[in-house]
Amino acid sequence: MAAISTFQDALFRVRSLAELANIDPEIIEGLSHPKEIIMVNLPIRMDDGSQQYFSGYRCRYNSTLGPTKGGVRFHPNVNEDEIIALSLWMTIKCAVVDLPFGGAKGGITVNPKELSPMELERLSRAYIRVLADFIGPHRDIPAPDIYTNSRIMGWMMAEYDSIKRTHAPDVITGKPIELGGSLGRDDATGRGAYLCTLELIHKMGWNLTDMSIAVQGFGNGGYHVARLLQQAGCKIVAISDSQGGIYSEAGFDVESLWQCKQQSKRMKGVYCKGSVCEIVEYKTISNDELLILDVDILIPAALEGVITKHNADNIKAKAIIEIANGPILSEVDDIIHNKGIKVVPDVLANAGGVTVSYFEWVQNRSGQSWTLEDVQQKLKEKMITSFSAVWDLAEDEGRTLREAAYVKALRKISNAVEAHGTRDYFVHN
Ligand code: NAD
């Protein structure tokens, strides 16, 4: 069976929801094509003296609402199709939360865990050397994504600065604080998803302290959402990483798990003798088992395409908060909806990251440094306003939250395109 194209799946959703929202066919057609894509081969001198080639990509999908924005992913599965899909989702996401950005995404096909720190720095800088004219503070602004972090963003900014003989902290976000990063960027994605979860629990009339939660993926997004929800009184009963997961009916102390993972670099480290986690009763589970646990809220926070026709019927959660981009394939949207599962879609649930990236860009451009309280307050306002707008649209028009988020975004992009004139204007004036 041919693998499903992630981009075709993303596009199918956009096209069908655009029709539902009565978007002009000319605008739908415009949104069906990425603006520009660059594919590069990066020759890297390895520590043992050999030369290896790595494929890199960057796609600027749509810039109707402003310079394009999106993360850079380092992962062995990175390919052009995935990068284009992710850049389309970024286009929708920035419009859902009313940021003055279009959508982009980039990545390198590499397993960064197999590189030494020096090889990783050479690769990160090589990527920016070839992309220096493609990106820019007014054009396209990268940020971290899977297996990239603030240090890598710092290397990338330094490379851009030396090529352009300038100092341009606004060319990239998610930088170390010392190099112009914003306070509050590190947990922004998880915090945004946490705020959406609280809003959903409130709107549904559920009791916060009754909630059992499973989180797939224990990285930047997954760790912070689990930590914040546990602090708020929810029970985090399952967590996984790429190696597998663990389950405890009594719930985990997220911070202890995180410390164990930092020491051992893997979830399996929690099995280690003498670890603080030894005091917790747990059983090991696979990532597939985690997705179908009988929990109140499921939070996929790893890779796309994990909920498919093979497992959708078996999902037992009452709600899904999508921190990962595209964890639910469009082919099962109806199954999930008909089961009564509330889905807070990725384009809203994980928008906290790009929102604080936007705050970082604004601070860099105006020479300001906001306090953590200021950043968190602004993020809270943005997430709650956006959640409410999507919720109200869904209620008013009888749509799912995903449909409502897309309709909101597509109307915003469509209005901006129409400001230049579409066929109607040119034919009738
Ligand atoms: P990360 O690299 O910090 O963490 C990824 C986690 O997923 C790790 O714990 C890893 O072990 C785990 N993982 C990898 N493969 C897995 C698999 N096959 N099964 C289960 N777990 C697996 O990445 P992140 O930044 O937390 O990103 C996670 C997701 O959130 C991605 O889909 C990303 O696009 C999305 N996202 C991240 C941000 C952000 O600001 N970091 C913003 C928006 C969306």
XYZ file of C-alpha atoms and ligand atoms in Angstrom:
473
model
C 0.000 0.000 0.000
C 1.375 3.437 -0.947
C 2.194 5.644 2.058
C -0.291 8.455 2.655
C 1.111 11.839 1.616
C 1.027 14.066 4.691
C 0.687 17.114 2.459
C -2.220 15.627 0.494
C -3.914 14.783 3.792
C -3.378 18.350 5.078
C -4.569 19.812 1.792
C -7.673 17.644 1.724
C -8.714 19.149 5.073
C -8.008 22.708 3.946
C -9.884 22.328 0.656
C -12.936 20.670 2.153
C -13.168 23.089 5.070
C -12.619 26.070 2.749
C -15.596 24.929 0.672
C -17.635 24.588 3.859
C -16.699 28.187 4.757
C -17.686 29.447 1.289
C -14.188 30.639 0.499
C -13.729 31.895 -3.078
C -12.462 28.987 -5.263
C -9.668 31.241 -6.547
C -8.419 31.664 -2.983
C -8.702 27.927 -2.277
C -6.631 27.292 -5.394
C -4.053 29.831 -4.199
C -3.835 28.070 -0.840
C -3.299 24.711 -2.534
C 0.226 25.542 -3.747
C 3.313 26.272 -1.657
C 4.929 29.603 -2.523
C 8.537 28.379 -2.594
C 10.475 25.288 -1.586
C 14.221 24.837 -1.437
C 15.935 21.456 -1.203
C 19.658 21.354 -0.457
C 22.387 18.747 -0.001
C 24.716 19.629 2.837
C 28.211 18.096 2.763
C 29.522 17.809 6.323
C 33.058 16.881 7.401
C 32.566 14.340 10.188
C 34.841 14.021 13.223
C 36.491 10.908 11.754
C 37.523 12.875 8.642
C 34.896 11.399 6.318
C 32.367 13.504 4.406
C 28.624 12.824 4.686
C 25.731 14.412 2.802
C 22.496 15.438 4.502
C 19.280 16.557 2.769
C 17.787 19.824 3.981
C 14.496 21.539 3.148
C 12.711 24.827 3.709
C 9.238 25.662 2.472
C 7.598 29.100 2.614
C 4.002 28.078 2.081
C 2.060 31.329 2.119
C 2.966 34.913 3.016
C -0.413 36.634 2.655
C -0.466 37.705 6.307
C 3.222 38.537 6.731
C 6.748 37.105 6.732
C 6.664 33.324 6.967
C 7.321 31.562 10.268
C 7.991 27.965 11.203
C 10.338 25.574 12.951
C 13.312 23.544 11.785
C 13.105 19.808 12.451
C 16.106 17.443 12.671
C 14.754 13.904 12.286
C 15.581 10.801 10.209
C 12.068 10.836 8.665
C 12.188 14.449 7.431
C 11.200 14.652 3.767
C 9.851 17.265 1.379
C 6.235 16.104 1.625
C 6.230 16.378 5.424
C 7.893 19.812 5.393
C 5.312 21.179 2.943
C 2.450 19.824 5.078
C 3.933 21.344 8.222
C 4.335 24.716 6.466
C 0.676 24.623 5.411
C -0.359 23.942 9.023
C 1.822 26.887 10.132
C -0.057 29.111 7.675
C -3.376 28.108 9.235
C -2.032 28.272 12.801
C -0.672 31.835 12.545
C -4.053 32.945 11.171
C -6.028 31.130 13.921
C -4.213 33.074 16.650
C -4.076 36.325 14.652
C -0.310 36.646 14.281
C 1.073 38.827 11.448
C 2.859 35.827 9.903
C 2.495 33.413 7.030
C 3.563 29.762 7.343
C 6.876 28.008 6.715
C 8.786 24.942 7.896
C 12.233 23.450 7.448
C 14.195 20.407 8.338
C 17.176 18.145 7.814
C 16.992 14.385 7.326
C 19.313 13.332 10.130
C 19.346 11.472 13.406
C 20.970 14.170 15.561
C 21.550 11.641 18.358
C 24.198 10.024 16.124
C 26.165 13.275 15.676
C 28.785 14.727 17.990
C 28.120 18.275 19.250
C 30.701 19.620 16.794
C 29.137 17.756 13.858
C 25.738 19.109 14.896
C 27.074 22.667 14.958
C 28.681 22.245 11.508
C 25.400 20.874 10.111
C 23.279 23.666 11.644
C 25.584 26.365 10.285
C 25.789 24.695 6.842
C 21.987 24.744 6.639
C 21.908 28.503 7.250
C 24.801 29.141 4.808
C 22.689 27.842 1.937
C 19.471 29.412 3.228
C 20.825 32.855 4.116
C 19.002 34.525 1.204
C 15.838 32.449 1.620
C 15.236 33.433 5.246
C 15.404 36.895 6.871
C 13.720 38.992 9.580
C 11.225 40.419 7.056
C 10.983 37.269 4.956
C 11.107 33.974 6.800
C 11.909 33.410 10.476
C 12.865 29.880 11.640
C 12.442 28.466 15.176
C 12.993 25.137 17.006
C 10.986 21.976 16.347
C 11.584 18.266 16.969
C 15.203 17.616 18.046
C 16.310 21.229 17.621
C 16.759 23.581 20.556
C 17.854 27.051 21.651
C 21.580 26.311 21.275
C 21.033 25.287 17.650
C 19.012 28.483 17.072
C 21.947 30.457 18.519
C 24.407 28.820 16.066
C 22.032 29.512 13.204
C 21.659 33.190 14.135
C 25.447 33.575 14.466
C 25.967 32.052 11.001
C 23.349 34.359 9.471
C 24.953 37.381 11.162
C 28.417 36.539 9.877
C 27.179 35.992 6.287
C 25.123 39.189 6.261
C 27.691 41.204 8.299
C 24.962 42.332 10.610
C 23.372 41.619 13.964
C 19.896 40.292 13.338
C 18.454 38.513 16.397
C 15.011 38.860 14.750
C 16.028 36.380 12.013
C 15.332 33.405 14.274
C 13.335 32.733 17.437
C 13.725 30.262 20.268
C 17.292 31.527 20.869
C 19.079 31.304 24.229
C 17.985 34.173 26.515
C 21.587 35.464 26.537
C 21.467 35.822 22.726
C 18.156 37.662 22.516
C 15.705 34.858 23.275
C 12.474 35.585 25.122
C 11.716 34.529 28.653
C 8.846 32.064 28.575
C 9.669 30.593 25.135
C 10.901 27.281 26.588
C 7.523 26.170 27.949
C 5.302 28.232 25.623
C 3.980 25.336 23.513
C 3.122 23.213 26.549
C 1.690 26.235 28.374
C -0.504 27.150 25.415
C -1.826 23.579 25.264
C -2.327 23.623 29.038
C -4.405 26.817 28.778
C -6.508 25.248 26.007
C -7.025 22.137 28.162
C -8.190 24.239 31.129
C -10.588 26.150 28.866
C -11.984 22.920 27.428
C -12.449 21.357 30.879
C -14.228 24.523 32.002
C -16.498 24.714 28.932
C -17.394 21.016 29.227
C -18.223 21.391 32.920
C -15.686 18.711 33.883
C -13.857 18.680 37.195
C -10.148 19.449 36.848
C -9.033 17.190 39.678
C -10.978 14.201 38.253
C -9.042 14.270 34.998
C -6.721 11.393 34.045
C -4.309 12.250 31.250
C -2.007 10.320 28.890
C 0.784 12.146 27.065
C 2.557 10.653 24.046
C 5.993 12.264 23.613
C 7.985 13.576 26.560
C 9.888 16.407 24.925
C 9.479 20.158 25.013
C 5.720 20.162 24.386
C 4.804 16.975 26.263
C 6.866 17.628 29.389
C 5.596 21.137 30.029
C 1.924 20.371 29.403
C 2.144 17.346 31.712
C 3.965 19.372 34.387
C 1.468 22.239 34.315
C -1.595 19.973 34.275
C -0.244 17.961 37.194
C 0.388 21.192 39.122
C -3.233 22.183 38.401
C -4.468 18.948 40.015
C -4.869 16.513 37.094
C -3.483 12.985 37.227
C -0.848 12.173 34.584
C -1.269 8.406 34.294
C 0.806 7.655 31.177
C 3.814 9.165 29.410
C 5.965 7.865 26.574
C 8.932 8.719 24.405
C 10.330 7.146 21.244
C 11.455 4.074 23.270
C 8.028 3.292 24.766
C 5.837 4.364 27.653
C 4.902 3.856 31.275
C 1.492 3.740 32.984
C 0.488 4.239 36.610
C -3.125 4.390 37.701
C -2.067 6.497 40.699
C -0.379 9.033 38.431
C 3.233 10.162 38.066
C 5.197 13.016 39.508
C 6.138 14.593 36.184
C 9.145 16.518 37.467
C 10.760 13.353 38.885
C 10.234 11.538 35.592
C 11.774 14.453 33.733
C 14.845 14.465 35.982
C 15.266 10.703 35.423
C 14.973 11.142 31.686
C 17.547 13.939 31.690
C 20.029 11.682 33.473
C 19.468 8.559 31.416
C 18.419 10.311 28.158
C 15.539 7.865 27.793
C 12.266 6.972 29.391
C 13.634 3.543 30.200
C 15.939 5.363 32.618
C 13.056 5.474 35.024
C 13.472 1.738 35.491
C 16.982 2.308 36.812
C 17.843 1.161 40.307
C 17.903 3.905 42.876
C 15.898 6.313 40.779
C 13.245 8.381 42.434
C 10.692 6.716 40.165
C 11.243 3.382 41.847
C 8.772 4.441 44.502
C 5.966 4.593 41.926
C 4.038 1.507 40.855
C 3.952 1.422 37.081
C 3.817 -0.882 34.121
C 5.499 -0.477 30.780
C 3.306 0.102 27.738
C 3.927 0.639 24.040
C 3.131 3.879 22.239
C 0.247 2.106 20.508
C -1.198 1.022 23.865
C -0.896 4.537 25.270
C -3.137 5.950 22.546
C -6.036 3.636 23.397
C -5.889 3.921 27.196
C -9.116 4.558 29.090
C -8.251 8.126 30.135
C -10.164 11.398 30.112
C -7.688 13.352 27.998
C -5.169 12.120 25.458
C -2.343 14.453 24.428
C -0.331 13.309 21.397
C 2.886 15.346 21.602
C 5.285 13.468 19.314
C 4.851 12.801 15.602
C 2.086 13.227 13.020
C -0.244 10.463 11.757
C -0.505 8.364 14.950
C -4.315 8.150 15.047
C -5.464 6.347 11.925
C -8.198 3.986 10.794
C -6.241 1.202 12.523
C -6.789 2.579 16.030
C -9.428 5.368 15.830
C -12.282 3.037 16.799
C -10.402 2.043 19.942
C -9.669 5.540 21.279
C -11.373 5.848 24.659
C -10.400 9.383 25.727
C -13.158 11.999 26.029
C -10.906 14.680 24.572
C -7.721 14.943 22.514
C -5.414 17.941 22.763
C -3.142 17.935 19.702
C 0.311 19.231 20.627
C 1.910 17.271 17.790
C 1.169 18.629 14.362
C -1.276 16.405 12.477
C -1.501 13.456 14.913
C -4.996 12.539 13.627
C -5.328 11.656 9.944
C -8.204 13.387 8.168
C -9.597 9.968 7.175
C -10.699 9.413 10.797
C -12.042 12.891 11.618
C -15.604 11.559 11.295
C -14.948 8.455 13.410
C -13.490 10.593 16.196
C -16.332 13.106 15.954
C -19.026 10.417 15.943
C -17.535 8.899 19.080
C -18.190 12.268 20.774
C -14.504 12.966 21.346
C -13.699 16.693 21.601
C -10.528 17.530 19.676
C -8.650 20.763 20.301
C -6.802 20.891 16.970
C -3.055 21.366 16.563
C -3.487 24.729 14.827
C -4.876 26.064 18.117
C -3.579 23.723 20.836
C 0.114 24.048 19.954
C 0.031 27.720 18.914
C 1.617 28.877 22.189
C 5.077 28.232 20.744
C 4.697 30.421 17.686
C 2.906 33.045 19.794
C 5.874 33.492 22.130
C 8.173 33.289 19.087
C 6.226 36.274 17.793
C 6.748 38.014 21.162
C 10.485 37.289 20.857
C 10.572 38.774 17.341
C 8.723 41.899 18.550
C 11.155 42.317 21.464
C 14.172 41.878 19.149
C 12.825 44.432 16.680
C 12.067 47.014 19.354
C 15.095 46.426 21.590
C 12.952 45.373 24.539
C 13.166 42.531 27.065
C 9.818 41.666 28.609
C 9.510 40.065 32.044
C 8.405 36.441 32.367
C 5.144 37.594 33.959
C 4.518 39.900 31.023
C 5.150 37.135 28.456
C 2.993 34.615 30.308
C 0.164 37.121 30.743
C 0.220 38.055 27.042
C 0.311 34.370 26.079
C -2.631 33.648 28.354
C -4.662 36.479 26.818
C -3.839 35.313 23.284
C -4.658 31.653 23.932
C -7.897 32.319 25.821
C -9.104 34.854 23.237
C -8.297 32.480 20.376
C -9.843 29.460 22.131
C -13.030 31.419 22.863
C -13.282 32.693 19.276
C -12.940 29.132 17.934
C -15.334 27.712 20.539
C -17.977 30.377 19.819
C -17.685 29.911 16.065
C -18.089 26.157 16.530
C -21.194 26.689 18.690
C -22.724 29.337 16.393
C -22.200 27.394 13.166
C -22.549 23.837 14.496
C -18.986 22.812 13.690
C -16.232 20.823 15.362
C -13.406 22.797 16.958
C -11.098 21.798 14.089
C -13.586 22.965 11.484
C -14.133 26.212 13.391
C -10.379 26.882 13.715
C -9.852 26.334 9.980
C -12.882 28.425 9.062
C -11.614 31.282 11.260
C -8.139 31.101 9.695
C -9.361 30.701 6.125
C -11.719 33.674 6.454
C -8.860 35.820 7.736
C -6.515 34.815 4.899
C -9.333 35.124 2.386
C -10.193 38.668 3.539
C -6.541 39.656 3.111
C -6.398 38.204 -0.407
C -9.695 39.855 -1.312
C -8.288 43.214 -0.238
C -6.138 43.000 -3.395
C -9.154 41.962 -5.492
C -10.291 38.577 -6.774
C -12.093 37.652 -9.993
C -15.337 39.255 -8.763
C -13.677 42.647 -8.394
C -11.829 42.583 -11.716
C -14.811 41.321 -13.713
C -17.462 43.584 -12.180
C -15.542 46.883 -11.883
P 10.976 17.279 21.171
O 12.054 16.854 20.271
O 11.299 18.174 22.312
O 10.259 15.981 21.803
C 9.713 14.975 20.999
C 9.350 13.819 21.922
O 8.678 12.827 21.163
C 10.549 13.138 22.546
O 10.237 12.768 23.875
C 10.717 11.883 21.696
O 11.349 10.817 22.390
C 9.279 11.559 21.393
N 9.111 10.715 20.222
C 9.804 10.725 19.067
N 9.359 9.763 18.262
C 8.339 9.141 18.919
C 7.487 8.071 18.616
N 7.580 7.433 17.449
N 6.554 7.715 19.547
C 6.466 8.379 20.726
N 7.258 9.389 21.067
C 8.183 9.757 20.167
O 9.840 17.889 20.243
P 8.715 18.935 20.612
O 9.259 20.268 20.330
O 8.131 18.616 21.940
O 7.663 18.617 19.468
C 6.693 17.581 19.617
C 5.552 17.841 18.648
O 5.004 19.127 18.930
C 5.949 17.874 17.174
O 4.895 17.367 16.389
C 6.114 19.355 16.895
O 5.938 19.680 15.530
C 5.013 19.909 17.756
N 5.195 21.316 18.099
C 6.277 21.733 18.819
C 6.417 23.087 19.081
C 7.567 23.620 19.897
O 7.614 24.848 20.111
N 8.466 22.812 20.399
C 5.461 23.998 18.642
C 4.364 23.527 17.930
C 4.251 22.174 17.658
